[in-house]
């Protein structure tokens, strides 16, 4: 006669299934993180190349403006160009500081989901 499994056997099965589920989730997360890492490295490389190309374009554009305006303004064109770039740099720094202070770099939805998962599991 077959008896149904007891309480201890049922709890063991639940624990075994839970561990299997956690391991499956960890494997999936590891796989996705490796894909994200590869895509992030590609993005960083493309961004770095774009920055280098942008710097060359900016340098050549500045030299062209200085060359074309030299006859009209002489040496005064150099401080004018420096001032323009300084204002652009200050504006970008203020914009970046505003982004950091507004919390746009945090992940509130992800953190809330992780907290709810933790609360559900514990």
Tab-separated table of C-alpha atoms in Angstrom:
chain	number	residue	atom	x	y	z
A	1	UNK	CA	0.000	0.000	0.000
A	2	UNK	CA	1.420	3.394	-1.048
A	3	UNK	CA	1.093	6.107	1.515
A	4	UNK	CA	1.302	9.773	0.530
A	5	UNK	CA	4.574	11.408	1.508
A	6	UNK	CA	4.725	12.904	4.947
A	7	UNK	CA	5.220	16.479	5.998
A	8	UNK	CA	9.022	16.221	6.082
A	9	UNK	CA	9.165	14.710	2.594
A	10	UNK	CA	6.837	17.421	1.264
A	11	UNK	CA	8.955	20.164	2.840
A	12	UNK	CA	12.044	18.542	1.335
A	13	UNK	CA	10.422	18.560	-2.104
A	14	UNK	CA	9.457	22.226	-1.705
A	15	UNK	CA	12.992	23.113	-0.604
A	16	UNK	CA	14.505	21.148	-3.510
A	17	UNK	CA	12.168	22.851	-6.012
A	18	UNK	CA	12.876	26.271	-4.495
A	19	UNK	CA	16.632	25.736	-4.733
A	20	UNK	CA	16.236	24.576	-8.330
A	21	UNK	CA	14.176	27.687	-9.114
A	22	UNK	CA	16.771	29.964	-7.515
A	23	UNK	CA	19.606	28.269	-9.401
A	24	UNK	CA	17.698	28.600	-12.678
A	25	UNK	CA	17.120	32.300	-11.987
A	26	UNK	CA	20.787	32.783	-11.173
A	27	UNK	CA	21.853	31.057	-14.386
A	28	UNK	CA	19.471	33.227	-16.393
A	29	UNK	CA	20.716	36.363	-14.639
A	30	UNK	CA	24.338	35.386	-15.281
A	31	UNK	CA	23.619	34.805	-18.965
A	32	UNK	CA	21.792	38.109	-19.318
A	33	UNK	CA	24.505	39.971	-17.402
A	34	UNK	CA	27.178	38.601	-19.721
A	35	UNK	CA	25.170	39.778	-22.732
A	36	UNK	CA	24.614	43.173	-21.131
A	37	UNK	CA	28.342	43.402	-20.347
A	38	UNK	CA	29.214	42.724	-23.984
A	39	UNK	CA	26.726	45.321	-25.209
A	40	UNK	CA	27.976	47.809	-22.634
A	41	UNK	CA	31.565	47.308	-23.777
A	42	UNK	CA	30.500	47.879	-27.386
A	43	UNK	CA	28.647	51.019	-26.345
A	44	UNK	CA	31.654	52.338	-24.410
A	45	UNK	CA	33.956	51.689	-27.358
A	46	UNK	CA	31.620	53.400	-29.846
A	47	UNK	CA	31.128	56.324	-27.452
A	48	UNK	CA	34.894	56.698	-26.968
A	49	UNK	CA	35.475	56.705	-30.725
A	50	UNK	CA	32.693	59.265	-31.149
A	51	UNK	CA	34.295	61.485	-28.500
A	52	UNK	CA	37.689	61.266	-30.230
A	53	UNK	CA	36.127	62.079	-33.612
A	54	UNK	CA	34.181	64.943	-32.036
A	55	UNK	CA	37.353	66.341	-30.483
A	56	UNK	CA	39.115	66.289	-33.841
A	57	UNK	CA	36.136	67.992	-35.494
A	58	UNK	CA	36.040	70.598	-32.746
A	59	UNK	CA	39.775	71.264	-33.019
A	60	UNK	CA	39.707	71.615	-36.809
A	61	UNK	CA	36.597	73.789	-36.652
A	62	UNK	CA	38.230	76.050	-34.086
A	63	UNK	CA	41.371	76.398	-36.165
A	64	UNK	CA	39.245	77.200	-39.226
A	65	UNK	CA	37.297	79.901	-37.370
A	66	UNK	CA	40.496	81.402	-35.970
A	67	UNK	CA	42.121	81.405	-39.417
A	68	UNK	CA	39.094	82.996	-41.106
A	69	UNK	CA	38.583	85.643	-38.394
A	70	UNK	CA	42.272	86.507	-37.937
A	71	UNK	CA	42.252	89.254	-40.569
A	72	UNK	CA	39.248	90.985	-38.977
A	73	UNK	CA	40.000	90.484	-35.259
A	74	UNK	CA	43.621	89.468	-35.017
A	75	UNK	CA	44.691	87.827	-31.763
A	76	UNK	CA	41.352	88.784	-30.105
A	77	UNK	CA	39.632	85.822	-31.773
A	78	UNK	CA	41.544	83.395	-29.506
A	79	UNK	CA	40.107	84.693	-26.178
A	80	UNK	CA	36.657	84.900	-27.793
A	81	UNK	CA	36.799	81.231	-28.820
A	82	UNK	CA	38.182	80.306	-25.376
A	83	UNK	CA	35.311	82.147	-23.690
A	84	UNK	CA	32.722	80.399	-25.841
A	85	UNK	CA	34.163	76.973	-24.984
A	86	UNK	CA	34.389	77.927	-21.321
A	87	UNK	CA	30.701	78.903	-21.280
A	88	UNK	CA	29.769	75.624	-22.990
A	89	UNK	CA	31.822	73.639	-20.434
A	90	UNK	CA	30.233	75.477	-17.485
A	91	UNK	CA	26.763	74.905	-18.923
A	92	UNK	CA	27.420	71.186	-19.397
A	93	UNK	CA	28.783	70.856	-15.856
A	94	UNK	CA	25.698	72.572	-14.428
A	95	UNK	CA	23.468	70.293	-16.499
A	96	UNK	CA	25.335	67.185	-15.259
A	97	UNK	CA	25.110	68.364	-11.664
A	98	UNK	CA	21.375	68.898	-12.117
A	99	UNK	CA	20.984	65.349	-13.448
A	100	UNK	CA	22.836	63.924	-10.474
A	101	UNK	CA	20.871	65.948	-7.943
A	102	UNK	CA	17.497	65.111	-9.508
A	103	UNK	CA	18.127	61.391	-9.046
A	104	UNK	CA	17.724	60.526	-12.722
A	105	UNK	CA	20.745	58.233	-12.532
A	106	UNK	CA	19.144	55.980	-9.938
A	107	UNK	CA	16.877	53.067	-10.800
A	108	UNK	CA	13.822	53.534	-8.561
A	109	UNK	CA	11.579	51.022	-10.338
A	110	UNK	CA	14.245	48.306	-10.321
A	111	UNK	CA	15.103	48.943	-6.705
A	112	UNK	CA	11.413	48.823	-5.735
A	113	UNK	CA	10.968	45.493	-7.547
A	114	UNK	CA	14.049	44.041	-5.875
A	115	UNK	CA	12.767	45.204	-2.495
A	116	UNK	CA	9.354	43.645	-3.111
A	117	UNK	CA	11.025	40.378	-4.205
A	118	UNK	CA	13.130	40.388	-1.050
A	119	UNK	CA	10.077	41.072	1.130
A	120	UNK	CA	8.122	38.304	-0.599
A	121	UNK	CA	10.932	35.783	-0.128
A	122	UNK	CA	11.591	36.695	3.481
